[in-house]
mmCIF file of C-alpha atoms in Angstrom:
data_model
loop_
_atom_site.group_PDB
_atom_site.id
_atom_site.type_symbol
_atom_site.label_atom_id
_atom_site.label_comp_id
_atom_site.label_asym_id
_atom_site.label_seq_id
_atom_site.Cartn_x
_atom_site.Cartn_y
_atom_site.Cartn_z
ATOM 1 C CA UNK I 1135 47.398 8.160 -40.097
ATOM 2 C CA UNK I 1136 47.599 7.027 -43.209
ATOM 3 C CA UNK I 1137 51.287 4.481 -43.054
ATOM 4 C CA UNK I 1138 49.926 3.230 -39.845
ATOM 5 C CA UNK I 1139 46.113 2.207 -42.252
ATOM 6 C CA UNK I 1140 47.257 1.191 -45.435
ATOM 7 C CA UNK I 1141 49.409 -1.881 -43.064
ATOM 8 C CA UNK I 1142 46.620 -2.800 -41.370
ATOM 9 C CA UNK I 1143 44.636 -3.006 -44.335
ATOM 10 C CA UNK I 1144 47.694 -4.827 -46.053
ATOM 11 C CA UNK I 1145 47.301 -7.051 -43.545
ATOM 12 C CA UNK I 1146 44.272 -8.052 -43.783
ATOM 13 C CA UNK I 1147 43.741 -8.055 -47.748
ATOM 14 C CA UNK I 1148 46.790 -10.794 -47.330
ATOM 15 C CA UNK I 1149 44.308 -12.720 -44.427
ATOM 16 C CA UNK I 1150 41.726 -13.170 -46.890
ATOM 17 C CA UNK I 1151 44.134 -13.472 -49.205
ATOM 18 C CA UNK I 1152 43.942 -17.660 -47.767
ATOM 19 C CA UNK I 1153 41.042 -17.900 -46.549
ATOM 20 C CA UNK I 1154 39.427 -16.399 -50.156
ATOM 21 C CA UNK I 1155 39.864 -19.730 -51.812
ATOM 22 C CA UNK I 1156 38.177 -21.451 -48.868
ATOM 23 C CA UNK I 1157 34.965 -19.626 -49.023
ATOM 24 C CA UNK I 1158 35.129 -18.516 -52.834
ATOM 25 C CA UNK I 1159 31.770 -20.661 -53.668
ATOM 26 C CA UNK I 1160 30.106 -18.672 -50.651
ATOM 27 C CA UNK I 1161 27.593 -16.339 -53.475
ATOM 28 C CA UNK I 1162 24.388 -15.944 -51.783
ATOM 29 C CA UNK I 1163 20.869 -15.460 -54.305
ATOM 30 C CA UNK I 1164 20.934 -12.216 -53.598
ATOM 31 C CA UNK I 1165 24.075 -10.808 -55.268
ATOM 32 C CA UNK I 1166 22.736 -12.354 -58.563
ATOM 33 C CA UNK I 1167 19.846 -8.754 -58.257
ATOM 34 C CA UNK I 1168 22.418 -6.938 -60.397
ATOM 35 C CA UNK I 1169 22.309 -3.248 -59.310
ATOM 36 C CA UNK I 1170 20.852 -1.235 -57.259
ATOM 37 C CA UNK I 1171 20.618 2.134 -58.844
ATOM 38 C CA UNK I 1172 17.108 3.281 -60.489
ATOM 39 C CA UNK I 1173 15.241 2.970 -56.535
ATOM 40 C CA UNK I 1174 13.730 5.636 -54.455
ATOM 41 C CA UNK I 1175 16.390 7.928 -52.525
ATOM 42 C CA UNK I 1176 13.589 10.120 -51.306
ATOM 43 C CA UNK I 1177 13.410 8.320 -47.772
ATOM 44 C CA UNK I 1178 14.960 6.788 -45.856
ATOM 45 C CA UNK I 1179 14.748 2.511 -45.166
ATOM 46 C CA UNK I 1180 11.453 0.836 -43.737
ATOM 47 C CA UNK I 1181 12.055 1.259 -40.212
ATOM 48 C CA UNK I 1182 15.792 1.717 -39.800
ATOM 49 C CA UNK I 1183 16.468 2.602 -36.647
ATOM 50 C CA UNK I 1184 18.076 -0.027 -34.786
ATOM 51 C CA UNK I 1185 20.368 0.819 -33.268
ATOM 52 C CA UNK I 1186 22.499 -3.058 -32.038
ATOM 53 C CA UNK I 1187 25.165 -3.094 -34.643
ATOM 54 C CA UNK I 1188 24.231 -5.455 -37.977
ATOM 55 C CA UNK I 1189 25.640 -8.413 -38.158
ATOM 56 C CA UNK I 1190 29.208 -9.842 -39.913
ATOM 57 C CA UNK I 1191 28.953 -10.449 -43.814
ATOM 58 C CA UNK I 1192 30.974 -12.584 -45.806
ATOM 59 C CA UNK I 1193 29.741 -12.762 -49.833
ATOM 60 C CA UNK I 1194 31.131 -12.788 -53.266
ATOM 61 C CA UNK I 1195 29.723 -10.175 -55.080
ATOM 62 C CA UNK I 1196 29.707 -9.508 -59.113
ATOM 63 C CA UNK I 1197 33.122 -11.718 -58.154
ATOM 64 C CA UNK I 1198 34.363 -8.952 -55.843
ATOM 65 C CA UNK I 1199 34.543 -10.155 -51.794
ATOM 66 C CA UNK I 1200 32.968 -8.153 -49.594
ATOM 67 C CA UNK I 1201 32.668 -8.514 -46.033
ATOM 68 C CA UNK I 1202 31.437 -6.203 -42.733
ATOM 69 C CA UNK I 1203 32.569 -6.772 -39.273
ATOM 70 C CA UNK I 1204 31.404 -4.247 -35.525
ATOM 71 C CA UNK I 1205 34.750 -3.789 -34.543
ATOM 72 C CA UNK I 1206 35.495 -1.989 -30.662
ATOM 73 C CA UNK I 1207 35.767 1.539 -29.829
ATOM 74 C CA UNK I 1208 39.482 2.561 -31.360
ATOM 75 C CA UNK I 1209 39.748 -0.037 -34.216
ATOM 76 C CA UNK I 1210 39.543 2.543 -36.590
ATOM 77 C CA UNK I 1211 42.347 4.737 -37.760
ATOM 78 C CA UNK I 1212 42.536 8.453 -37.322
ATOM 79 C CA UNK I 1213 40.621 10.903 -39.197
ATOM 80 C CA UNK I 1214 38.040 8.937 -40.094
ATOM 81 C CA UNK I 1215 35.004 9.222 -37.586
ATOM 82 C CA UNK I 1216 34.139 5.301 -35.352
ATOM 83 C CA UNK I 1217 31.438 3.994 -37.041
ATOM 84 C CA UNK I 1218 31.653 0.721 -34.982
ATOM 85 C CA UNK I 1219 31.449 -1.325 -38.308
ATOM 86 C CA UNK I 1220 34.755 -1.827 -40.953
ATOM 87 C CA UNK I 1221 33.342 -3.106 -44.601
ATOM 88 C CA UNK I 1222 36.472 -4.180 -46.674
ATOM 89 C CA UNK I 1223 35.754 -4.936 -50.964
ATOM 90 C CA UNK I 1224 38.218 -7.237 -51.367
ATOM 91 C CA UNK I 1225 40.532 -6.810 -48.457
ATOM 92 C CA UNK I 1226 40.742 -3.007 -49.003
ATOM 93 C CA UNK I 1227 38.203 -1.018 -46.293
ATOM 94 C CA UNK I 1228 35.673 0.859 -47.278
ATOM 95 C CA UNK I 1229 34.741 3.419 -45.007
ATOM 96 C CA UNK I 1230 31.127 3.234 -44.397
ATOM 97 C CA UNK I 1231 28.554 5.619 -41.663
ATOM 98 C CA UNK I 1232 25.689 5.252 -40.198
ATOM 99 C CA UNK I 1233 23.166 7.953 -40.999
ATOM 100 C CA UNK I 1234 20.830 8.668 -37.555
ATOM 101 C CA UNK I 1235 17.837 6.792 -38.792
ATOM 102 C CA UNK I 1236 19.932 3.504 -39.627
ATOM 103 C CA UNK I 1237 20.854 3.484 -43.168
ATOM 104 C CA UNK I 1238 24.389 3.254 -44.337
ATOM 105 C CA UNK I 1239 26.056 4.919 -46.739
ATOM 106 C CA UNK I 1240 29.903 5.338 -48.209
ATOM 107 C CA UNK I 1241 32.498 7.653 -49.312
ATOM 108 C CA UNK I 1242 32.091 5.856 -52.979
ATOM 109 C CA UNK I 1243 27.920 6.005 -52.831
ATOM 110 C CA UNK I 1244 28.455 9.597 -50.447
ATOM 111 C CA UNK I 1245 24.566 10.610 -51.235
ATOM 112 C CA UNK I 1246 22.552 7.909 -51.693
ATOM 113 C CA UNK I 1247 21.548 6.369 -48.403
ATOM 114 C CA UNK I 1248 20.704 2.493 -48.136
ATOM 115 C CA UNK I 1249 19.158 0.123 -45.709
ATOM 116 C CA UNK I 1250 22.450 -2.006 -44.539
ATOM 117 C CA UNK I 1251 26.379 -2.208 -44.632
ATOM 118 C CA UNK I 1252 26.182 -4.849 -46.985
ATOM 119 C CA UNK I 1253 23.655 -3.431 -49.005
ATOM 120 C CA UNK I 1254 26.349 -0.275 -48.794
ATOM 121 C CA UNK I 1255 29.558 -2.723 -49.579
ATOM 122 C CA UNK I 1256 27.442 -4.160 -53.055
ATOM 123 C CA UNK I 1257 26.362 -0.530 -54.187
ATOM 124 C CA UNK I 1258 29.882 0.070 -54.456
ATOM 125 C CA UNK I 1259 31.345 -2.907 -55.944
ATOM 126 C CA UNK I 1260 28.260 -1.569 -58.499
ATOM 127 C CA UNK I 1261 30.381 2.084 -58.480
ATOM 128 C CA UNK I 1262 33.975 0.436 -58.382
ATOM 129 C CA UNK I 1263 32.627 -1.838 -62.218
ATOM 130 C CA UNK I 1264 35.538 -4.096 -61.350
ATOM 131 C CA UNK I 1265 37.824 -1.096 -60.362
ATOM 132 C CA UNK I 1266 40.435 -1.669 -57.158
ATOM 133 C CA UNK I 1267 39.435 0.751 -54.033
ATOM 134 C CA UNK I 1268 42.188 2.315 -51.978
ATOM 135 C CA UNK I 1269 42.180 0.748 -48.332
ATOM 136 C CA UNK I 1270 42.182 5.545 -47.908
ATOM 137 C CA UNK I 1271 41.947 8.517 -49.723
ATOM 138 C CA UNK I 1272 44.647 8.541 -50.952
ATOM 139 C CA UNK I 1273 46.114 11.806 -49.966
ATOM 140 C CA UNK V 1349 31.631 42.959 -57.790
ATOM 141 C CA UNK V 1350 31.205 39.561 -58.494
ATOM 142 C CA UNK V 1351 27.815 38.619 -60.132
ATOM 143 C CA UNK V 1352 27.387 34.612 -60.381
ATOM 144 C CA UNK V 1353 24.944 34.208 -63.154
ATOM 145 C CA UNK V 1354 23.216 30.791 -64.189
ATOM 146 C CA UNK V 1355 25.579 28.993 -65.658
ATOM 147 C CA UNK V 1356 22.486 28.732 -69.384
ATOM 148 C CA UNK V 1357 22.973 32.765 -70.467
ATOM 149 C CA UNK V 1358 27.220 32.766 -70.232
ATOM 150 C CA UNK V 1359 28.346 33.731 -72.983
ATOM 151 C CA UNK V 1360 30.787 31.630 -75.042
ATOM 152 C CA UNK V 1361 33.743 33.935 -73.512
ATOM 153 C CA UNK V 1362 32.605 33.634 -70.435
ATOM 154 C CA UNK V 1363 32.717 29.763 -71.002
ATOM 155 C CA UNK V 1364 35.797 29.945 -72.160
ATOM 156 C CA UNK V 1365 37.474 32.171 -69.431
ATOM 157 C CA UNK V 1366 35.899 30.137 -66.187
ATOM 158 C CA UNK V 1367 37.061 26.808 -67.954
ATOM 159 C CA UNK V 1368 40.855 27.948 -68.096
ATOM 160 C CA UNK V 1369 40.286 29.668 -64.432
ATOM 161 C CA UNK V 1370 39.855 26.303 -64.057
ATOM 162 C CA UNK V 1371 42.650 24.169 -65.776
ATOM 163 C CA UNK V 1372 44.887 26.488 -64.044
ATOM 164 C CA UNK V 1373 44.304 26.195 -60.563
ATOM 165 C CA UNK V 1374 44.713 22.432 -61.340
ATOM 166 C CA UNK V 1375 47.597 23.105 -63.031
ATOM 167 C CA UNK V 1376 48.722 24.949 -59.647
ATOM 168 C CA UNK V 1377 47.903 22.009 -58.236
ATOM 169 C CA UNK V 1378 45.660 24.056 -55.499
ATOM 170 C CA UNK V 1379 42.540 22.128 -57.807
ATOM 171 C CA UNK V 1380 42.683 19.157 -55.482
ATOM 172 C CA UNK V 1381 43.453 21.057 -51.926
ATOM 173 C CA UNK V 1382 39.593 21.694 -52.380
ATOM 174 C CA UNK V 1383 38.804 18.078 -53.261
ATOM 175 C CA UNK V 1384 41.425 16.901 -50.061
ATOM 176 C CA UNK V 1385 39.310 19.006 -47.818
ATOM 177 C CA UNK V 1386 36.051 18.255 -49.051
ATOM 178 C CA UNK V 1387 35.906 14.728 -47.927
ATOM 179 C CA UNK V 1388 37.426 15.312 -45.072
ATOM 180 C CA UNK V 1389 34.766 16.537 -44.190
ATOM 181 C CA UNK V 1390 32.248 14.157 -45.620
ATOM 182 C CA UNK V 1391 34.179 11.101 -44.243
ATOM 183 C CA UNK V 1392 34.729 13.793 -40.520
ATOM 184 C CA UNK V 1393 30.785 14.546 -40.255
ATOM 185 C CA UNK V 1394 28.368 12.392 -38.375
ATOM 186 C CA UNK V 1395 25.062 12.232 -36.976
ATOM 187 C CA UNK V 1396 26.131 11.295 -33.173
ATOM 188 C CA UNK V 1397 29.325 13.454 -33.510
ATOM 189 C CA UNK V 1398 31.335 16.881 -34.623
ATOM 190 C CA UNK V 1399 29.630 18.256 -38.357
ATOM 191 C CA UNK V 1400 30.598 21.216 -39.645
ATOM 192 C CA UNK V 1401 30.472 21.062 -43.459
ATOM 193 C CA UNK V 1402 27.517 18.061 -43.979
ATOM 194 C CA UNK V 1403 24.826 16.955 -42.131
ATOM 195 C CA UNK V 1404 23.997 19.652 -40.102
ATOM 196 C CA UNK V 1405 23.324 22.735 -39.978
ATOM 197 C CA UNK V 1406 26.185 25.074 -41.325
ATOM 198 C CA UNK V 1407 26.091 22.494 -44.308
ATOM 199 C CA UNK V 1408 24.953 25.519 -46.068
ATOM 200 C CA UNK V 1409 27.663 28.479 -44.859
ATOM 201 C CA UNK V 1410 30.357 26.030 -44.946
ATOM 202 C CA UNK V 1411 29.957 25.334 -48.492
ATOM 203 C CA UNK V 1412 29.236 29.195 -48.885
ATOM 204 C CA UNK V 1413 32.630 29.942 -47.320
ATOM 205 C CA UNK V 1414 33.726 26.846 -49.343
ATOM 206 C CA UNK V 1415 32.949 28.434 -52.829
ATOM 207 C CA UNK V 1416 33.844 31.828 -52.154
ATOM 208 C CA UNK V 1417 37.638 30.626 -51.337
ATOM 209 C CA UNK V 1418 37.581 28.461 -54.470
ATOM 210 C CA UNK V 1419 35.249 31.321 -56.759
ATOM 211 C CA UNK V 1420 38.744 33.662 -55.159
ATOM 212 C CA UNK V 1421 41.366 31.101 -55.717
ATOM 213 C CA UNK V 1422 39.557 31.667 -59.947
ATOM 214 C CA UNK V 1423 40.114 34.309 -60.221
ATOM 215 C CA UNK V 1424 43.656 35.141 -59.137
ATOM 216 C CA UNK V 1425 43.815 33.624 -62.455
ATOM 217 C CA UNK V 1426 41.245 35.903 -64.222
ATOM 218 C CA UNK V 1427 39.569 38.105 -61.824
ATOM 219 C CA UNK V 1428 36.718 38.381 -64.787
ATOM 220 C CA UNK V 1429 35.687 35.022 -63.705
ATOM 221 C CA UNK V 1430 32.663 33.996 -61.519
ATOM 222 C CA UNK V 1431 31.313 31.391 -60.208
ATOM 223 C CA UNK V 1432 28.308 30.515 -62.785
ATOM 224 C CA UNK V 1433 25.292 27.810 -60.983
ATOM 225 C CA UNK V 1434 23.501 25.582 -61.927
ATOM 226 C CA UNK V 1435 19.455 25.979 -62.391
ATOM 227 C CA UNK V 1436 18.492 21.732 -62.298
ATOM 228 C CA UNK V 1437 15.244 22.688 -62.001
ATOM 229 C CA UNK V 1438 14.902 24.186 -65.298
ATOM 230 C CA UNK V 1439 18.081 22.368 -66.930
ATOM 231 C CA UNK V 1440 17.026 18.653 -66.859
ATOM 232 C CA UNK V 1441 18.602 17.234 -69.467
ATOM 233 C CA UNK V 1442 21.665 15.690 -69.742
ATOM 234 C CA UNK V 1443 21.248 17.497 -73.626
ATOM 235 C CA UNK V 1444 21.696 20.792 -71.852
ATOM 236 C CA UNK V 1445 23.747 22.807 -73.237
ATOM 237 C CA UNK V 1446 25.614 22.163 -69.517
ATOM 238 C CA UNK V 1447 27.661 19.488 -70.856
ATOM 239 C CA UNK V 1448 28.108 20.427 -74.357
ATOM 240 C CA UNK V 1449 32.140 20.118 -75.409
ATOM 241 C CA UNK V 1450 32.726 24.059 -74.813
ATOM 242 C CA UNK V 1451 31.748 23.814 -70.944
ATOM 243 C CA UNK V 1452 31.460 21.116 -69.036
ATOM 244 C CA UNK V 1453 31.080 17.791 -71.145
ATOM 245 C CA UNK V 1454 28.582 15.683 -71.499
ATOM 246 C CA UNK V 1455 28.323 11.948 -70.085
ATOM 247 C CA UNK V 1456 30.224 8.733 -69.229
ATOM 248 C CA UNK V 1457 30.265 6.027 -71.720
ATOM 249 C CA UNK V 1458 28.587 2.903 -70.402
ATOM 250 C CA UNK V 1459 31.082 0.848 -70.741
ATOM 251 C CA UNK V 1460 33.548 2.598 -68.105
ATOM 252 C CA UNK V 1461 31.680 5.389 -67.352
ATOM 253 C CA UNK V 1462 35.118 7.595 -69.011
ATOM 254 C CA UNK V 1463 33.689 10.916 -69.954
ATOM 255 C CA UNK V 1464 34.763 11.463 -73.424
ATOM 256 C CA UNK V 1465 35.233 15.258 -74.585
ATOM 257 C CA UNK V 1466 35.106 18.742 -73.123
ATOM 258 C CA UNK V 1467 37.816 19.908 -71.198
ATOM 259 C CA UNK V 1468 37.285 17.803 -68.558
ATOM 260 C CA UNK V 1469 38.081 15.127 -70.244
ATOM 261 C CA UNK V 1470 40.947 11.943 -69.522
ATOM 262 C CA UNK V 1471 42.184 12.283 -72.623
ATOM 263 C CA UNK V 1472 42.570 15.884 -73.237
ATOM 264 C CA UNK V 1473 46.472 15.315 -70.124
ATOM 265 C CA UNK V 1474 44.493 18.860 -68.272
ATOM 266 C CA UNK V 1475 42.393 16.447 -65.472
ATOM 267 C CA UNK V 1476 43.966 14.292 -63.738
ATOM 268 C CA UNK V 1477 42.120 13.277 -61.257
ATOM 269 C CA UNK V 1478 44.016 12.913 -58.221
ATOM 270 C CA UNK V 1479 42.781 12.172 -54.872
ATOM 271 C CA UNK V 1480 40.270 9.416 -55.331
ATOM 272 C CA UNK V 1481 39.433 6.991 -53.263
ATOM 273 C CA UNK V 1482 39.363 4.239 -56.159
ATOM 274 C CA UNK V 1483 42.213 3.309 -58.766
ATOM 275 C CA UNK V 1484 40.123 5.161 -62.064
ATOM 276 C CA UNK V 1485 42.778 8.538 -62.502
ATOM 277 C CA UNK V 1486 39.703 9.898 -65.371
ATOM 278 C CA UNK V 1487 36.559 11.488 -63.941
ATOM 279 C CA UNK V 1488 33.386 9.719 -64.628
ATOM 280 C CA UNK V 1489 29.674 10.710 -64.829
ATOM 281 C CA UNK V 1490 27.088 8.373 -65.750
ATOM 282 C CA UNK V 1491 23.888 11.601 -66.222
ATOM 283 C CA UNK V 1492 20.178 10.408 -64.654
ATOM 284 C CA UNK V 1493 21.712 6.819 -64.097
ATOM 285 C CA UNK V 1494 21.879 6.017 -60.315
ATOM 286 C CA UNK V 1495 18.488 7.763 -60.050
ATOM 287 C CA UNK V 1496 16.127 9.337 -62.821
ATOM 288 C CA UNK V 1497 14.129 12.637 -62.431
ATOM 289 C CA UNK V 1498 16.999 15.831 -61.030
ATOM 290 C CA UNK V 1499 14.179 18.015 -58.599
ATOM 291 C CA UNK V 1500 11.537 19.769 -59.961
ATOM 292 C CA UNK V 1501 10.194 23.739 -59.501
ATOM 293 C CA UNK V 1502 7.712 22.930 -57.286
ATOM 294 C CA UNK V 1503 9.415 20.169 -54.840
ATOM 295 C CA UNK V 1504 12.490 23.446 -54.290
ATOM 296 C CA UNK V 1505 9.289 25.503 -53.847
ATOM 297 C CA UNK V 1506 8.012 23.146 -50.967
ATOM 298 C CA UNK V 1507 11.194 22.984 -48.950
ATOM 299 C CA UNK V 1508 11.984 26.829 -49.851
ATOM 300 C CA UNK V 1509 8.402 26.676 -47.994
ATOM 301 C CA UNK V 1510 9.417 25.540 -44.875
ATOM 302 C CA UNK V 1511 9.744 28.349 -42.438
ATOM 303 C CA UNK V 1512 12.419 26.871 -39.678
ATOM 304 C CA UNK V 1513 15.929 27.406 -40.799
ATOM 305 C CA UNK V 1514 16.590 24.096 -38.578
ATOM 306 C CA UNK V 1515 16.285 22.179 -35.354
ATOM 307 C CA UNK V 1516 17.014 19.079 -33.072
ATOM 308 C CA UNK V 1517 19.139 16.778 -33.146
ATOM 309 C CA UNK V 1518 20.573 19.258 -36.216
ATOM 310 C CA UNK V 1519 21.576 16.573 -38.306
ATOM 311 C CA UNK V 1520 20.114 14.355 -41.651
ATOM 312 C CA UNK V 1521 16.992 13.533 -39.022
ATOM 313 C CA UNK V 1522 15.967 16.350 -38.188
ATOM 314 C CA UNK V 1523 12.936 19.332 -39.355
ATOM 315 C CA UNK V 1524 13.108 21.744 -41.495
ATOM 316 C CA UNK V 1525 14.570 24.379 -44.499
ATOM 317 C CA UNK V 1526 18.367 22.836 -44.334
ATOM 318 C CA UNK V 1527 17.483 19.154 -43.781
ATOM 319 C CA UNK V 1528 15.973 19.266 -46.416
ATOM 320 C CA UNK V 1529 17.468 21.230 -48.717
ATOM 321 C CA UNK V 1530 20.564 19.232 -48.500
ATOM 322 C CA UNK V 1531 18.598 15.922 -49.156
ATOM 323 C CA UNK V 1532 18.458 13.515 -46.685
ATOM 324 C CA UNK V 1533 14.418 13.552 -45.556
ATOM 325 C CA UNK V 1534 11.344 14.579 -47.549
ATOM 326 C CA UNK V 1535 12.029 15.274 -51.510
ATOM 327 C CA UNK V 1536 15.664 15.074 -51.507
ATOM 328 C CA UNK V 1537 17.472 18.376 -53.659
ATOM 329 C CA UNK V 1538 20.690 18.665 -52.660
ATOM 330 C CA UNK V 1539 22.257 14.628 -52.533
ATOM 331 C CA UNK V 1540 19.934 13.714 -55.897
ATOM 332 C CA UNK V 1541 21.559 16.223 -58.162
ATOM 333 C CA UNK V 1542 25.104 14.260 -56.858
ATOM 334 C CA UNK V 1543 23.083 10.562 -57.547
ATOM 335 C CA UNK V 1544 21.494 11.993 -60.837
ATOM 336 C CA UNK V 1545 25.110 13.314 -62.015
ATOM 337 C CA UNK V 1546 27.372 10.125 -61.354
ATOM 338 C CA UNK V 1547 30.321 9.502 -61.339
ATOM 339 C CA UNK V 1548 33.097 11.056 -58.436
ATOM 340 C CA UNK V 1549 29.881 13.889 -57.881
ATOM 341 C CA UNK V 1550 28.318 10.580 -56.075
ATOM 342 C CA UNK V 1551 31.365 10.527 -53.968
ATOM 343 C CA UNK V 1552 32.992 12.483 -50.952
ATOM 344 C CA UNK V 1553 35.828 13.177 -53.733
ATOM 345 C CA UNK V 1554 33.075 14.694 -55.608
ATOM 346 C CA UNK V 1555 34.606 18.609 -55.975
ATOM 347 C CA UNK V 1556 36.725 16.514 -59.106
ATOM 348 C CA UNK V 1557 33.780 17.419 -61.985
ATOM 349 C CA UNK V 1558 33.638 21.026 -61.625
ATOM 350 C CA UNK V 1559 29.995 20.995 -61.994
ATOM 351 C CA UNK V 1560 30.448 20.639 -57.986
ATOM 352 C CA UNK V 1561 30.382 24.229 -57.338
ATOM 353 C CA UNK V 1562 27.999 25.393 -60.168
ATOM 354 C CA UNK V 1563 25.444 22.559 -58.081
ATOM 355 C CA UNK V 1564 26.594 23.995 -54.694
ATOM 356 C CA UNK V 1565 26.690 27.892 -56.138
ATOM 357 C CA UNK V 1566 22.745 27.051 -56.300
ATOM 358 C CA UNK V 1567 21.716 25.315 -53.134
ATOM 359 C CA UNK V 1568 23.776 28.268 -51.830
ATOM 360 C CA UNK V 1569 21.424 30.618 -54.360
ATOM 361 C CA UNK V 1570 18.347 28.477 -52.504
ATOM 362 C CA UNK V 1571 19.772 29.610 -49.233
ATOM 363 C CA UNK V 1572 19.464 33.405 -50.434
ATOM 364 C CA UNK V 1573 15.924 32.774 -51.485
ATOM 365 C CA UNK V 1574 14.360 31.482 -48.542
ATOM 366 C CA UNK V 1575 15.974 34.336 -46.510
ATOM 367 C CA UNK V 1576 13.963 36.884 -48.734
ATOM 368 C CA UNK V 1577 10.647 34.751 -48.229
ATOM 369 C CA UNK V 1578 11.227 34.071 -44.181
ATOM 370 C CA UNK V 1579 12.910 37.268 -42.941
ATOM 371 C CA UNK V 1580 12.360 36.665 -40.047
ATOM 372 C CA UNK V 1581 13.903 33.817 -39.150
ATOM 373 C CA UNK V 1582 17.125 33.064 -38.677
ATOM 374 C CA UNK V 1583 19.980 30.545 -38.634
ATOM 375 C CA UNK V 1584 19.760 27.743 -35.486
ATOM 376 C CA UNK V 1585 21.415 27.163 -33.016
ATOM 377 C CA UNK V 1586 22.261 30.157 -31.309
ATOM 378 C CA UNK V 1587 24.333 28.712 -28.846
ATOM 379 C CA UNK V 1588 25.307 25.614 -26.458
ATOM 380 C CA UNK V 1589 25.078 22.384 -28.842
ATOM 381 C CA UNK V 1590 27.643 20.320 -28.621
ATOM 382 C CA UNK V 1591 29.104 18.720 -31.750
ATOM 383 C CA UNK V 1592 26.508 22.003 -34.348
ATOM 384 C CA UNK V 1593 28.398 24.939 -34.855
ATOM 385 C CA UNK V 1594 26.561 27.629 -33.123
ATOM 386 C CA UNK V 1595 25.180 30.751 -35.079
ATOM 387 C CA UNK V 1596 28.935 32.771 -33.312
ATOM 388 C CA UNK V 1597 30.729 29.728 -33.839
ATOM 389 C CA UNK V 1598 34.090 29.333 -35.506
ATOM 390 C CA UNK V 1599 33.973 26.963 -38.221
ATOM 391 C CA UNK V 1600 36.774 24.481 -39.457
ATOM 392 C CA UNK V 1601 38.841 24.531 -41.488
ATOM 393 C CA UNK V 1602 39.131 28.227 -41.417
ATOM 394 C CA UNK V 1603 38.603 29.237 -37.938
ATOM 395 C CA UNK V 1604 38.545 32.517 -38.223
ATOM 396 C CA UNK V 1605 34.441 32.573 -39.325
ATOM 397 C CA UNK V 1606 30.801 31.713 -37.931
ATOM 398 C CA UNK V 1607 27.892 31.069 -39.582
ATOM 399 C CA UNK V 1608 26.908 34.744 -38.221
ATOM 400 C CA UNK V 1609 29.565 36.527 -40.725
ATOM 401 C CA UNK V 1610 27.919 34.849 -44.125
ATOM 402 C CA UNK V 1611 24.410 35.244 -43.410
ATOM 403 C CA UNK V 1612 24.623 37.929 -46.042
ATOM 404 C CA UNK V 1613 25.966 37.369 -49.398
ATOM 405 C CA UNK V 1614 25.932 40.355 -50.691
ATOM 406 C CA UNK V 1615 29.004 41.631 -49.511
ATOM 407 C CA UNK V 1616 30.804 38.878 -50.950
ATOM 408 C CA UNK V 1617 28.721 38.761 -54.737
ATOM 409 C CA UNK V 1618 25.242 38.939 -56.139
ATOM 410 C CA UNK V 1619 22.760 36.870 -58.307
ATOM 411 C CA UNK V 1620 21.654 37.891 -61.886
ATOM 412 C CA UNK V 1621 18.654 38.124 -60.004
ATOM 413 C CA UNK V 1622 18.720 40.272 -56.889
#
């Protein structure tokens, strides 16, 4: 399982490296908004009941490339549920999950739902403080 | 008989023995197996799929069994050790004795979140973070940074007052005691404490921080308090629920124990307040 996963993630990383030079200048204004800490964690996102797949995204946030895209069922590696959506930080896949109310969490910010997969990716970048994400848990 | 005590009441000798047993378990390699198991369930439990350890009715019996396994492992090194619990409604400050250098050590430094004192600081060489989701191998915390306040006693009381154990759809959207204690809905108890501690405690590999066990020992105690408050109300669902552990169904990964087997904690341990 991890072998397949790592190969796939490394392939994605290689593809991203070549694309990064072209798109590195794409930074959304919101990426300067800073850390998401201190918000109210007791409630889900307002009106977060749309269960269609979120749109893809691709940006540089705090110096790191974050991407998200819908994926077909079965495209995920084994041992990990099919979220129907994949998120990457500098080409390494970040395990994300959608909650029943439409909010999102990731494995590095598991207990603190945010409204969108892009917000989960940004929260992961905040949490990582520059550290490399391991493609999937090392064990 | 194992008696689980409030961590604030432990003697210096009890703290020393607990820490030594945890470090022995780490050195043996058995500690990290608990972290691996927890993260596998964190990643595998989903609201619309199979769910066992989290976001489901079996959150409470699953963690009760998980803690029992851990406590028995500690007792294989020192039979006098019991899991202490952290009442975060009472000891709600980074200045609590819980976080002193003779017990769990304090918050992380601002630069990188690294815990720099106590027996689990990376510099001791005794606590490598091996089961991890990023490249950092040192224990991290940011007490009170992710969310300012721990839950209060009155917030806990409001959840203990709920007269239903759990309800359909048996996941993070459910009403009832279990999901409000877990924190996906309402005032948010258990989840918020993970966020308040920060560092690895905010991630799927949260058992990398020994406070994981003290937090869950208190969540477990709140379940026991709820049972005493609502003696006629049982675990739900009781049968025939796809993807969800019913009362008499066995739970992974053990496959030999059911929620019904775990409703009464007293065959295994008592609390100092029992």
